Amino acid sequence: MKRIKGFLTGKKPSSSTETKAKLKRTINQMEVKIKNYQRQADEQHDLARTLLRGGNKQGAQQALKRRELYLTQVTSSYNKISNLQRTIDTLDISADNVTLTQTLSDAQTSIDANIAAASPERTEEVMMALEDSIEMVSDMDEALTDTSITEIGMDVEAEDRISQQMAELEAEIASESFIKEKKEPAVSSPISSSTGTQSSATKEADKKKLEEMRKQIEEGLRS
């Protein structure tokens, strides 16, 4: 059936398959011979019994000798079948080894291809290129987030003038806060209005103090 299938599919059986088929046919033939030898041995045994009953002792002995020859052929045939079967088993093992060897060879080819695609040198090269790429992206990101193009460039004198203006603004704000606190209405108390009201001389003195404080702040910022 396999040979017919191989013929129809265009595939030629392997030598190992053909050899196994021959061995199995030989075993079948040997089994047929064993049955014949066994049948003939039984016939000779029956003949020896018949001859011995008839008083033909010599004929019975000859029949038993022939029976012994047939039994020897039976034993020999069984030994041959054992050797044939062991040969078949060895062929199976060798075929498995061939398949395993071919599979391992294919695996080795795949491994070699993978090593060629990702060798230590190639891996190191890729990692170095990746590191360079990451560094370039970092530099690009740093350049794009640089705020130097939005900053106004100024000389030293302009920066000094701005610092002086900042000091004057801070002193002015401090003076306004102080005046605001002074102008807040006082809480009513049983003290007479004459003692709770500031005189014009006191107000003038407060203004002078504020002016002095402002000048002190400015001089402290300039130093």
N, CA and C of each residue as an Amber inpcrd file, in Angstrom:
protein
   669
   0.8270000  -1.2010000   0.0000000   0.0000000   0.0000000   0.0000000
   0.8670000   1.2600000   0.0000000   1.9370000   1.2400000   0.7790000
   2.8340000   2.3910000   0.8350000   3.5560000   2.5870000  -0.4840000
   3.9250000   1.4440000  -1.1230000   4.6130000   1.5530000  -2.4080000
   3.6850000   2.1380000  -3.4560000   2.3880000   1.7400000  -3.4230000
   1.4030000   2.2900000  -4.3660000   1.1960000   3.7680000  -4.1110000
   1.0900000   4.1430000  -2.8400000   0.9170000   5.5490000  -2.4860000
   2.1130000   6.3680000  -2.9150000   3.3370000   5.7980000  -2.7220000
   4.5350000   6.5060000  -3.1510000   4.5800000   6.6600000  -4.6520000
   4.0910000   5.6430000  -5.3720000   4.0720000   5.7240000  -6.8330000
   3.1070000   6.7990000  -7.3070000   1.9290000   6.8860000  -6.6430000
   0.9290000   7.8730000  -7.0440000   1.3780000   9.2900000  -6.7220000
   2.0900000   9.4610000  -5.6210000   2.5330000  10.8010000  -5.2230000
   3.8690000  11.1700000  -5.8490000   4.5040000  10.2280000  -6.5260000
   5.7700000  10.5250000  -7.1790000   6.9550000  10.4530000  -6.2500000
   6.7750000   9.9200000  -5.0350000   7.8630000   9.8220000  -4.0720000
   8.4420000   8.4040000  -4.0770000   9.7490000   8.3120000  -4.1920000
  10.4280000   7.0310000  -4.1910000  10.7540000   6.6220000  -2.7630000
  10.4140000   5.3850000  -2.3800000  10.7260000   4.9590000  -1.0040000
  12.2250000   5.0040000  -0.7600000  12.6020000   5.3010000   0.4560000
  14.0150000   5.3500000   0.8070000  14.5700000   3.9430000   0.8760000
  15.9000000   3.8440000   0.7970000  16.5590000   2.5350000   0.8490000
  16.2810000   1.8490000   2.1730000  16.2070000   2.6250000   3.2290000
  15.9250000   2.0440000   4.5390000  14.5330000   1.4360000   4.5650000
  13.5750000   2.1270000   3.9760000  12.2000000   1.6080000   3.9320000
  12.1230000   0.3370000   3.1030000  12.7980000   0.3210000   1.9740000
  12.8000000  -0.8710000   1.1300000  13.4620000  -2.0580000   1.8360000
  14.5350000  -1.7790000   2.5420000  15.2390000  -2.8500000   3.2570000
  14.3550000  -3.4370000   4.3500000  13.6640000  -2.5620000   5.0820000
  12.7490000  -3.0440000   6.1230000  11.6480000  -3.8990000   5.5180000
  11.1470000  -3.4990000   4.3730000  10.0910000  -4.2740000   3.7220000
  10.6000000  -5.6580000   3.3330000  11.8220000  -5.7370000   2.8070000
  12.4000000  -7.0330000   2.4440000  12.5940000  -7.9100000   3.6710000
  13.0710000  -7.2980000   4.7410000  13.2810000  -8.0620000   5.9710000
  11.9720000  -8.6230000   6.5120000  10.9270000  -7.8130000   6.4630000
   9.6290000  -8.2860000   6.9550000   9.0780000  -9.3970000   6.0620000
   9.2800000  -9.2870000   4.7540000   8.8400000 -10.3670000   3.8610000
   9.6020000 -11.6510000   4.1570000  10.8850000 -11.5120000   4.4410000
  11.7010000 -12.6950000   4.7730000  11.2120000 -13.3390000   6.0620000
  10.8600000 -12.4980000   7.0430000  10.3350000 -13.0380000   8.3010000
   9.0370000 -13.7950000   8.0560000   8.1810000 -13.2250000   7.2220000
   6.9220000 -13.9210000   6.9120000   7.1870000 -15.2730000   6.2420000
   8.1540000 -15.2880000   5.3430000   8.4990000 -16.5410000   4.6790000
   9.0510000 -17.5490000   5.6680000   9.8820000 -17.0840000   6.5930000
  10.4370000 -17.9760000   7.5990000   9.3450000 -18.5310000   8.5010000
   8.3700000 -17.7340000   8.8200000   7.2640000 -18.2150000   9.6710000
   6.4630000 -19.2970000   8.9540000   6.3060000 -19.1230000   7.6360000
   5.6120000 -20.1700000   6.8660000   6.4210000 -21.4670000   6.8960000
   7.7480000 -21.3500000   6.7220000   8.6070000 -22.5310000   6.7680000
   8.5500000 -23.1970000   8.1320000   8.5270000 -22.4100000   9.1850000
   8.4570000 -22.9800000  10.5390000   7.1920000 -23.8070000  10.7040000
   6.0930000 -23.2900000  10.1760000   4.8370000 -24.0470000  10.2660000
   4.9540000 -25.3680000   9.5070000   5.6210000 -25.3230000   8.3430000
   5.7980000 -26.5600000   7.5820000   6.7050000 -27.5370000   8.3250000
   7.8060000 -27.0080000   8.8720000   8.7240000 -27.8730000   9.6350000
   8.0100000 -28.4870000  10.8340000   7.2060000 -27.6920000  11.4920000
   6.5060000 -28.1910000  12.6800000   5.4750000 -29.2450000  12.2880000
   4.8040000 -28.9860000  11.1690000   3.8050000 -29.9710000  10.6980000
   4.4920000 -31.2930000  10.3240000   5.6290000 -31.1860000   9.6150000
   6.3480000 -32.4040000   9.2180000   6.9120000 -33.1390000  10.4290000
   7.3470000 -32.3850000  11.4200000   7.8600000 -33.0210000  12.6430000
   6.7430000 -33.7760000  13.3530000   5.5530000 -33.1930000  13.3850000
   4.4120000 -33.8650000  14.0140000   4.0310000 -35.1310000  13.2250000
   4.1080000 -35.0140000  11.8990000   3.7810000 -36.1860000  11.0680000
   4.7700000 -37.3200000  11.3210000   6.0670000 -36.9990000  11.4340000
   7.0730000 -38.0180000  11.6870000   6.8890000 -38.6420000  13.0670000
   6.4210000 -37.8370000  14.0000000   6.1690000 -38.3650000  15.3470000
   5.0040000 -39.3430000  15.3150000   3.9700000 -38.9970000  14.5710000
   2.8230000 -39.9070000  14.4580000   3.2220000 -41.1920000  13.7060000
   4.0930000 -41.0000000  12.6740000   4.5450000 -42.1860000  11.9080000
   5.3730000 -43.1080000  12.8000000   6.2280000 -42.5410000  13.6380000
   7.0440000 -43.3670000  14.5310000   6.1590000 -44.1560000  15.4810000
   5.1020000 -43.5550000  15.9510000   4.1910000 -44.2420000  16.8620000
   3.5080000 -45.4020000  16.1280000   3.1000000 -45.1330000  14.8790000
   2.4070000 -46.1640000  14.1110000   3.3460000 -47.3440000  13.8050000
   4.5680000 -46.9970000  13.3680000   5.5470000 -48.0440000  13.0520000
   5.9230000 -48.8650000  14.2830000   6.0400000 -48.1910000  15.4130000
   6.4280000 -48.9070000  16.6350000   5.3070000 -49.8470000  17.0740000
   4.0600000 -49.3970000  16.9010000   2.9420000 -50.2530000  17.2410000
   2.9190000 -51.4950000  16.3080000   3.3930000 -51.2790000  15.0680000
   3.4250000 -52.4020000  14.1170000   4.6630000 -53.2590000  14.2710000
   5.5370000 -52.9520000  15.2060000   6.6990000 -53.7630000  15.4570000
   7.8920000 -53.3500000  14.6320000   7.7280000 -52.2860000  13.8640000
   8.8400000 -51.8350000  13.0390000   9.6480000 -50.8060000  13.8380000
  10.5010000 -51.3030000  14.6800000  11.2830000 -50.4200000  15.5610000
  12.2890000 -49.5930000  14.7770000  12.9380000 -50.2010000  13.7940000
  13.9300000 -49.4770000  13.0210000  13.2850000 -48.3350000  12.2170000
  12.1300000 -48.6010000  11.6660000  11.4130000 -47.5640000  10.9100000
  10.9870000 -46.4230000  11.8190000  10.5950000 -46.7980000  13.0620000
  10.1800000 -45.7700000  14.0300000  11.3490000 -44.8820000  14.3850000
  12.5270000 -45.5030000  14.5340000  13.7120000 -44.6910000  14.8450000
  14.0490000 -43.7230000  13.7090000  13.9420000 -44.1710000  12.4720000
  14.2060000 -43.3030000  11.3350000  13.2190000 -42.1230000  11.2980000
  11.9820000 -42.4350000  11.6300000  10.9710000 -41.3660000  11.6470000
  11.2940000 -40.3310000  12.7270000  11.7420000 -40.8010000  13.8590000
  12.0910000 -39.8690000  14.9430000  13.3170000 -39.0350000  14.5830000
  14.2650000 -39.6480000  13.8170000  15.4230000 -38.8620000  13.3820000
  15.0080000 -37.7410000  12.4330000  14.0900000 -38.1090000  11.4980000
  13.6110000 -37.0630000  10.5840000  12.8660000 -35.9740000  11.3550000
  12.1140000 -36.4240000  12.3780000  11.3970000 -35.4340000  13.2050000
  12.3810000 -34.4840000  13.8800000  13.5170000 -35.0590000  14.3450000
  14.5150000 -34.2380000  15.0250000  15.1340000 -33.2230000  14.0660000
  15.3330000 -33.6110000  12.8150000  15.8620000 -32.6840000  11.8130000
  14.8890000 -31.5300000  11.5730000  13.6070000 -31.8550000  11.4950000
  12.6030000 -30.8070000  11.2780000  12.5490000 -29.8380000  12.4740000
  12.6430000 -30.3990000  13.6730000  12.6310000 -29.5330000  14.8640000
  13.8800000 -28.6430000  14.9150000  15.0160000 -29.1910000  14.4330000
  16.2370000 -28.3810000  14.3590000  16.0390000 -27.2120000  13.4000000
  15.3570000 -27.4800000  12.2690000  15.0630000 -26.4150000  11.3160000
  14.1180000 -25.3700000  11.9200000  13.1890000 -25.8350000  12.7640000
  12.2810000 -24.8930000  13.4380000  13.0730000 -23.9500000  14.3410000
  13.9790000 -24.5580000  15.1510000  14.7930000 -23.7410000  16.0550000
  15.6820000 -22.7800000  15.2730000  16.2990000 -23.2870000  14.1980000
  17.1750000 -22.4450000  13.3830000  16.3970000 -21.2970000  12.7440000
  15.1840000 -21.5940000  12.2860000  14.3680000 -20.5520000  11.6490000
  13.9740000 -19.4720000  12.6620000  13.6530000 -19.9030000  13.8830000
  13.3180000 -18.9100000  14.9120000  14.5170000 -18.0030000  15.2140000
  15.7110000 -18.5990000  15.2330000  16.9130000 -17.7910000  15.4540000
  17.1220000 -16.7790000  14.3220000  16.8670000 -17.2590000  13.0870000
  16.9870000 -16.3530000  11.9470000  15.9810000 -15.2040000  12.0380000
  14.7610000 -15.5480000  12.4290000  13.7350000 -14.4930000  12.5740000
  14.1470000 -13.4820000  13.6390000  14.7460000 -14.0000000  14.7210000
  15.2030000 -13.0970000  15.7910000  16.2540000 -12.1220000  15.2640000
  17.1760000 -12.6600000  14.4520000  18.2030000 -11.7850000  13.8780000
  17.6020000 -10.7790000  12.8970000  16.6590000 -11.2510000  12.1110000
  15.9930000 -10.3460000  11.1520000  15.2400000  -9.2350000  11.8930000
  14.5520000  -9.6060000  12.9720000  13.7990000  -8.6050000  13.7280000
  14.7330000  -7.6040000  14.4010000  15.8690000  -8.1060000  14.8820000
  16.8460000  -7.1940000  15.4890000  17.4040000  -6.2370000  14.4420000
  17.5760000  -6.7540000  13.2160000  18.0440000  -5.8760000  12.1370000
  17.0280000  -4.7810000  11.8430000  15.7460000  -5.1410000  11.8500000
  14.6880000  -4.1500000  11.6300000  14.7060000  -3.0930000  12.7320000
  14.8520000  -3.5490000  13.9690000  14.9100000  -2.6040000  15.0890000
  16.1160000  -1.6780000  14.9570000  17.2440000  -2.2480000  14.5110000
  18.4450000  -1.4280000  14.3320000  18.2360000  -0.3930000  13.2320000
  17.5490000  -0.7880000  12.1720000  17.2370000   0.1660000  11.1010000
  16.3570000   1.3030000  11.6140000  15.3920000   0.9580000  12.4510000
  14.5260000   1.9910000  13.0260000  15.3330000   2.9640000  13.8750000
  16.2270000   2.4040000  14.6930000  17.0540000   3.2560000  15.5470000
  17.9570000   4.1470000  14.7100000  18.5680000   3.5350000  13.6600000
  19.4600000   4.3220000  12.8130000  18.6800000   5.4080000  12.0680000
  17.4410000   5.0950000  11.6530000  16.6120000   6.1050000  10.9810000
  16.2710000   7.2380000  11.9420000  15.9850000   6.8800000  13.1960000
  15.7200000   7.9210000  14.2010000  16.9560000   8.7830000  14.4070000
  18.1250000   8.1250000  14.4140000  19.3670000   8.8920000  14.5840000
  19.6050000   9.8360000  13.4130000  19.2770000   9.3600000  12.2090000
  19.4230000  10.2240000  11.0290000  18.5060000  11.4270000  11.1440000
  17.2530000  11.1830000  11.5500000  16.2940000  12.2920000  11.7070000
  16.7680000  13.2600000  12.7800000  17.2290000  12.6990000  13.9060000
  17.7090000  13.5490000  14.9920000  18.9270000  14.3550000  14.5530000
  19.8430000  13.6880000  13.8310000  21.0430000  14.3910000  13.3630000
  20.6830000  15.5190000  12.4070000  19.7400000  15.2460000  11.5130000
  19.3080000  16.2800000  10.5690000  18.6390000  17.4380000  11.2990000
  17.8280000  17.0860000  12.3130000  17.1710000  18.1370000  13.1020000
  18.1960000  18.9890000  13.8310000  19.1960000  18.3220000  14.4220000
  20.2490000  19.0640000  15.1120000  21.0530000  19.9210000  14.1340000
  21.2640000  19.3850000  12.9270000  21.9780000  20.1600000  11.9080000
  21.1910000  21.4050000  11.5180000  19.8710000  21.2340000  11.3610000
  19.0180000  22.3920000  11.0480000  19.0450000  23.4050000  12.1820000
  19.0260000  22.8930000  13.4160000  19.0830000  23.7930000  14.5700000
  20.4040000  24.5580000  14.5990000  21.4940000  23.8510000  14.2840000
  22.8030000  24.4990000  14.2590000  22.8580000  25.5780000  13.1790000
  22.2420000  25.2900000  12.0290000  22.1900000  26.2910000  10.9580000
  21.4270000  27.5290000  11.4070000  20.2950000  27.3010000  12.0940000
  19.5020000  28.4310000  12.5910000  20.2740000  29.2250000  13.6330000
  20.9710000  28.5110000  14.5140000  21.7630000  29.1950000  15.5470000
  22.8700000  30.0200000  14.9120000  23.5440000  29.4390000  13.9070000
  24.6060000  30.1790000  13.2230000  24.0580000  31.4300000  12.5470000
  22.8610000  31.2970000  11.9550000  22.2400000  32.4650000  11.3160000
  21.9060000  33.5350000  12.3470000  21.4060000  33.1090000  13.5080000
  21.0830000  34.0740000  14.5640000  22.3470000  34.7430000  15.1050000
  23.4040000  33.9560000  15.2430000  24.6620000  34.5280000  15.7230000
  25.2040000  35.5360000  14.7260000  25.0720000  35.2040000  13.4320000
  25.5390000  36.1430000  12.4040000  24.7310000  37.4360000  12.4350000
  23.4250000  37.3130000  12.7330000  22.5730000  38.5070000  12.7720000
  22.7420000  39.2840000  14.0710000  23.1190000  38.5790000  15.1380000
  23.2650000  39.2620000  16.4360000  24.5300000  38.7770000  17.1270000
  25.6480000  38.9430000  16.4590000  26.9240000  38.5590000  17.0420000
  27.3070000  39.5510000  18.1390000  28.2640000  39.1710000  19.0040000
  28.6900000  40.1190000  20.0450000  29.1710000  41.4420000  19.4620000
  29.8990000  41.3660000  18.3460000  30.3750000  42.6060000  17.7250000
  29.2080000  43.4380000  17.2100000  28.2540000  42.7380000  16.5430000
  27.0850000  43.4370000  16.0130000  26.2350000  44.0180000  17.1420000
  26.0760000  43.2620000  18.2300000  25.3010000  43.7410000  19.3720000
  25.9510000  44.9740000  19.9840000  27.2810000  44.9390000  20.1380000
  27.9870000  46.0980000  20.6920000  27.8440000  47.3080000  19.7670000
  27.9060000  47.0530000  18.4650000  27.7590000  48.1450000  17.4990000
  26.3710000  48.7740000  17.5950000  25.3480000  47.9270000  17.7170000
  23.9770000  48.4360000  17.8240000  23.7950000  49.2200000  19.1120000
  24.3610000  48.7110000  20.2200000  24.2180000  49.3990000  21.5000000
  24.9200000  50.7650000  21.4790000  26.0940000  50.8300000  20.8520000
  26.8040000  52.1030000  20.7580000  26.0330000  53.0880000  19.8900000
  25.4680000  52.5910000  18.7750000  24.6620000  53.4580000  17.9120000
  23.4210000  53.9420000  18.6460000  22.8170000  53.0540000  19.4350000
  21.6340000  53.4380000  20.2060000  21.9830000  54.4910000  21.2390000
  23.1330000  54.3190000  21.9080000  23.5690000  55.3060000  22.9030000
  23.8060000  56.6720000  22.2490000  24.4190000  56.6540000  21.0610000
  24.6350000  57.9190000  20.3360000  23.3130000  58.5650000  19.9550000
  22.3620000  57.7610000  19.5380000  21.0520000  58.2930000  19.1500000
  20.3460000  58.9160000  20.3430000  20.4170000  58.2320000  21.4890000
  19.7860000  58.7630000  22.7000000  20.4250000  60.0900000  23.0890000
  21.7600000  60.1550000  22.9930000  22.4680000  61.3890000  23.3350000
  22.0900000  62.5150000  22.3700000  21.9480000  62.1980000  21.0830000
  21.5560000  63.2110000  20.1070000  20.1510000  63.7390000  20.3820000
  19.2380000  62.8250000  20.7230000  17.8680000  63.2560000  21.0530000
  17.8720000  64.1440000  22.2900000  18.7140000  63.7920000  23.2800000
  18.8140000  64.6050000  24.4920000  19.3340000  66.0020000  24.1610000
  20.3410000  66.0640000  23.2830000  20.8700000  67.3760000  22.8760000
  19.8180000  68.1860000  22.1210000  19.0620000  67.5200000  21.2700000
  17.9980000  68.2130000  20.5310000  16.9450000  68.7600000  21.4920000
  16.5760000  67.9380000  22.4740000  15.5610000  68.3690000  23.4380000
  16.0740000  69.5530000  24.2530000  17.3540000  69.5050000  24.6420000
  17.9360000  70.6070000  25.4110000  17.9850000  71.8900000  24.5790000
  18.3050000  71.7260000  23.2870000  18.3660000  72.9020000  22.4150000
  16.9850000  73.5180000  22.2150000  15.9680000  72.6710000  22.0830000
  14.6170000  73.1760000  21.8490000  14.0080000  73.8200000  23.0890000
  14.4950000  73.4570000  24.2620000  13.9680000  74.0530000  25.5010000
  14.8360000  75.2030000  26.0070000  15.8530000  75.6040000  25.2330000
  16.7320000  76.7180000  25.6290000  15.9630000  78.0370000  25.5230000
  16.0100000  78.8360000  26.5850000  15.2600000  80.1100000  26.6280000
  16.1400000  81.3180000  26.3270000  17.3460000  81.0540000  25.8510000
  18.2490000  82.1830000  25.6020000  17.7420000  83.0870000  24.4930000
  16.9750000  82.5420000  23.5330000  16.4840000  83.3770000  22.4390000
  15.3690000  84.3090000  22.8920000  14.7450000  84.0140000  24.0400000
  13.6770000  84.8820000  24.5410000  14.1840000  85.8930000  25.5570000
  15.4300000  85.7460000  25.9960000  15.9740000  86.6790000  26.9750000
  16.5070000  87.9270000  26.2710000  16.3450000  89.0800000  26.9370000
  16.7890000  90.3640000  26.3790000  18.2240000  90.6200000  26.8170000
  19.1040000  90.7560000  25.8750000  20.4980000  91.0200000  26.1990000
  20.7230000  92.4810000  26.5800000  21.4350000  92.7380000  27.6790000
  21.6830000  94.0890000  28.1750000  23.1250000  94.2030000  28.6360000
  23.6270000  95.4540000  28.5720000  24.9830000  95.6750000  29.0650000
  24.9720000  95.8720000  30.5700000  26.1410000  96.0550000  31.1530000
  26.2630000  96.1710000  32.6130000  25.5900000  97.4350000  33.1190000
  25.7270000  98.5640000  32.4140000  25.1190000  99.8280000  32.8600000
  23.6010000  99.7230000  32.8980000  23.0250000  99.0820000  31.8870000
  21.5670000  98.9310000  31.8760000  21.1090000  98.0790000  33.0520000
  21.8530000  97.0250000  33.3650000  21.4860000  96.1750000  34.4940000
  21.5910000  96.9490000  35.8130000  22.5890000  97.8580000  35.9310000
  22.7100000  98.6800000  37.1370000  21.5220000  99.6180000  37.2700000
  21.1150000 100.2040000  36.1440000  19.9570000 101.1100000  36.1980000
  18.6980000 100.3620000  36.6150000  18.5580000  99.1510000  36.1040000
  17.3780000  98.3680000  36.4720000  17.4110000  98.0180000  37.9580000
  18.5780000  97.7000000  38.4760000  18.6980000  97.3910000  39.9090000
  18.3280000  98.6070000  40.7530000  18.7480000  99.8150000  40.3320000
  18.4210000 101.0460000  41.0690000  16.9240000 101.3050000  41.0430000
  16.3220000 101.0850000  39.8580000  14.8790000 101.2760000  39.7450000
  14.1180000 100.3020000  40.6230000  14.6120000  99.0620000  40.6910000
  13.9790000  98.0790000  41.5710000  14.0620000  98.5160000  43.0190000
  15.2190000  99.0700000  43.4330000  15.3830000  99.5210000  44.8070000
  14.4300000 100.6640000  45.1120000  14.2760000 101.6210000  44.1660000
  13.3690000 102.7450000  44.3860000  11.9270000 102.2750000  44.5010000
  11.5620000 101.2750000  43.6380000  10.1960000 100.7580000  43.7080000
   9.9300000 100.0530000  45.0360000  10.9110000  99.2890000  45.5100000
  10.7340000  98.6110000  46.7890000  10.6160000  99.5970000  47.9310000
  11.4120000 100.6950000  47.9060000  11.3220000 101.7140000  48.9540000
   9.9910000 102.4270000  48.8940000   9.5290000 102.7030000  47.7010000
   8.2310000 103.3710000  47.5370000   7.1000000 102.5140000  48.0730000
   7.1520000 101.2030000  47.7570000   6.1090000 100.3070000  48.2450000
   6.1430000 100.2090000  49.7640000   7.3670000 100.1570000  50.3280000
   7.4870000 100.1170000  51.7910000   6.9250000 101.3730000  52.4250000
   7.1560000 102.5710000  51.8090000   6.6300000 103.8320000  52.3410000
   5.1210000 103.8530000  52.2820000   4.5610000 103.3530000  51.1790000
   3.1030000 103.3300000  51.0450000   2.4710000 102.4360000  52.0950000
   3.1130000 101.3070000  52.3540000   2.5640000 100.4060000  53.3720000
   2.6100000 101.0420000  54.7440000   3.6960000 101.7800000  55.0430000
   3.8240000 102.4270000  56.3460000   2.7760000 103.5280000  56.5120000
   2.5840000 104.3250000  55.4720000   1.5850000 105.4120000  55.5290000
   0.2000000 104.8330000  55.6790000  -0.0730000 103.7200000  54.9660000
  -1.3960000 103.1170000  55.0470000  -1.7080000 102.6670000  56.4620000
  -0.6890000 102.1100000  57.1230000  -0.9010000 101.6720000  58.4960000
  -1.1590000 102.8650000  59.4070000  -0.5010000 103.9910000  59.1600000
  -0.6900000 105.1840000  59.9930000  -2.0610000 105.8080000  59.7860000
  -2.5980000 105.6870000  58.5620000  -3.8670000 106.3250000  58.2470000
  -5.0640000 105.5200000  58.7100000  -4.8720000 104.2930000  59.1570000
  -6.0060000 103.4760000  59.6050000  -6.6340000 104.1120000  60.8360000
  -7.9780000 104.2230000  60.9130000  -8.6630000 104.8740000  62.0460000
  -8.3940000 104.1570000  63.3510000  -8.1560000 104.9170000  64.3660000
  -7.8980000 104.3590000  65.6980000  -9.1910000 103.9140000  66.3330000
  -9.1000000 102.9500000  67.2260000 -10.2610000 102.4330000  67.9350000
 -10.7220000 103.4620000  68.9670000 -12.0260000 103.7060000  69.0090000
 -12.5840000 104.7020000  69.9470000 -12.3050000 104.3130000  71.3700000
 -11.9690000 105.3240000  72.1660000 -11.6460000 105.0720000  73.5770000
 -12.1450000 106.2360000  74.4100000 -12.2310000 106.0750000  75.6980000
 -12.7290000 107.1520000  76.5910000 -11.7740000 108.3160000  76.6890000
 -10.5930000 108.2280000  76.0190000  -9.6550000 109.3430000  76.1110000
 -10.2180000 110.4990000  75.3150000  -9.9300000 111.6560000  75.6970000
 -10.4580000 112.8830000  75.0720000  -9.9130000 113.0230000  73.6790000
 -10.6280000 113.6990000  72.7900000 -10.2450000 113.8710000  71.3980000
  -8.9840000 114.6970000  71.2640000  -8.6830000 115.5370000  72.1930000
  -7.5040000 116.3880000  72.1110000  -6.2280000 115.5770000  72.2150000
  -6.2510000 114.5090000  73.0190000  -5.0580000 113.6650000  73.1910000
  -4.9530000 112.6270000  72.0890000  -6.1180000 112.2010000  71.4370000
  -6.1170000 111.1510000  70.4110000  -5.8200000 111.6890000  69.0400000
  -5.8120000 113.0100000  68.8320000  -5.5960000 113.6010000  67.5150000
  -4.1640000 114.0720000  67.4110000  -3.4850000 113.6890000  66.2260000
  -2.1140000 114.1060000  66.0450000  -2.0960000 115.5540000  65.5690000
  -1.0750000 116.2210000  66.0290000  -0.8780000 117.6080000  65.5970000
  -0.2000000 117.6340000  64.2480000  -0.2080000 118.7400000  63.5830000
   0.4440000 118.8720000  62.2830000   1.9490000 118.7000000  62.3990000
   2.5230000 119.0890000  63.5320000   3.9600000 118.9270000  63.7430000
   4.3360000 117.4470000  63.7870000   3.4890000 116.6160000  64.4060000
   3.7600000 115.1740000  64.4940000   3.7020000 114.5360000  63.1210000
   2.7260000 114.9400000  62.3080000   2.6030000 114.3880000  60.9500000
   3.8150000 114.7370000  60.1060000   4.3020000 115.9610000  60.2550000
   5.4810000 116.3730000  59.4980000   6.7000000 115.5640000  59.9140000
   6.8080000 115.2900000  61.1930000   7.9380000 114.4810000  61.6880000
   7.8660000 113.0560000  61.1310000   6.6720000 112.4950000  61.0180000
   6.5160000 111.1370000  60.4550000   6.9230000 111.0970000  58.9940000
   6.5920000 112.1280000  58.2530000   6.9690000 112.1760000  56.8390000
   8.4840000 112.2070000  56.6800000   9.1240000 112.9890000  57.5490000
  10.5830000 113.0620000  57.4850000  11.2120000 111.6980000  57.8030000
  10.6480000 110.9780000  58.7730000  11.1570000 109.6580000  59.1140000
  11.0170000 108.6820000  57.9340000   9.8730000 108.7650000  57.2690000
   9.6460000 107.8920000  56.1160000  10.6440000 108.1800000  55.0100000
  10.8970000 109.4940000  54.7830000  11.8460000 109.8910000  53.7470000
  13.2520000 109.3860000  54.0730000  13.6120000 109.5050000  55.3720000
  14.9190000 109.0030000  55.7830000  15.0280000 107.4770000  55.6070000
  13.9640000 106.7600000  55.9270000  13.9510000 105.2990000  55.7660000
  14.1050000 104.9030000  54.2960000  13.4410000 105.6540000  53.4180000
  13.5180000 105.3480000  51.9880000  14.9380000 105.5360000  51.4740000
  15.5790000 106.6710000  51.9360000  16.9570000 106.9300000  51.5090000
  17.9150000 105.8640000  52.0230000  17.6910000 105.4240000  53.2810000
  18.5480000 104.3900000  53.8400000  18.4420000 103.0830000  53.0520000
  17.2160000 102.7260000  52.6470000  17.0000000 101.5000000  51.8590000
  17.6890000 101.5790000  50.5150000  17.5880000 102.7700000  49.8650000
  18.2250000 102.9530000  48.5690000  19.7200000 102.8500000  48.6790000
  20.2880000 103.5330000  49.7140000  21.7480000 103.4810000  49.8690000
  22.2340000 102.0660000  50.1850000  21.4270000 101.3160000  50.9650000
  21.8130000  99.9520000  51.2880000  21.8050000  99.0510000  50.0320000
  20.8610000  99.2970000  49.1140000  20.7940000  98.4880000  47.8910000
  21.9180000  98.8340000  46.9370000  22.3490000 100.1070000  46.9240000
  23.4150000 100.5250000  46.0200000  24.7730000 100.0170000  46.4380000
  24.9420000  99.8930000  47.7620000  26.2710000  99.4830000  48.2610000
  26.5370000  98.0230000  47.9500000
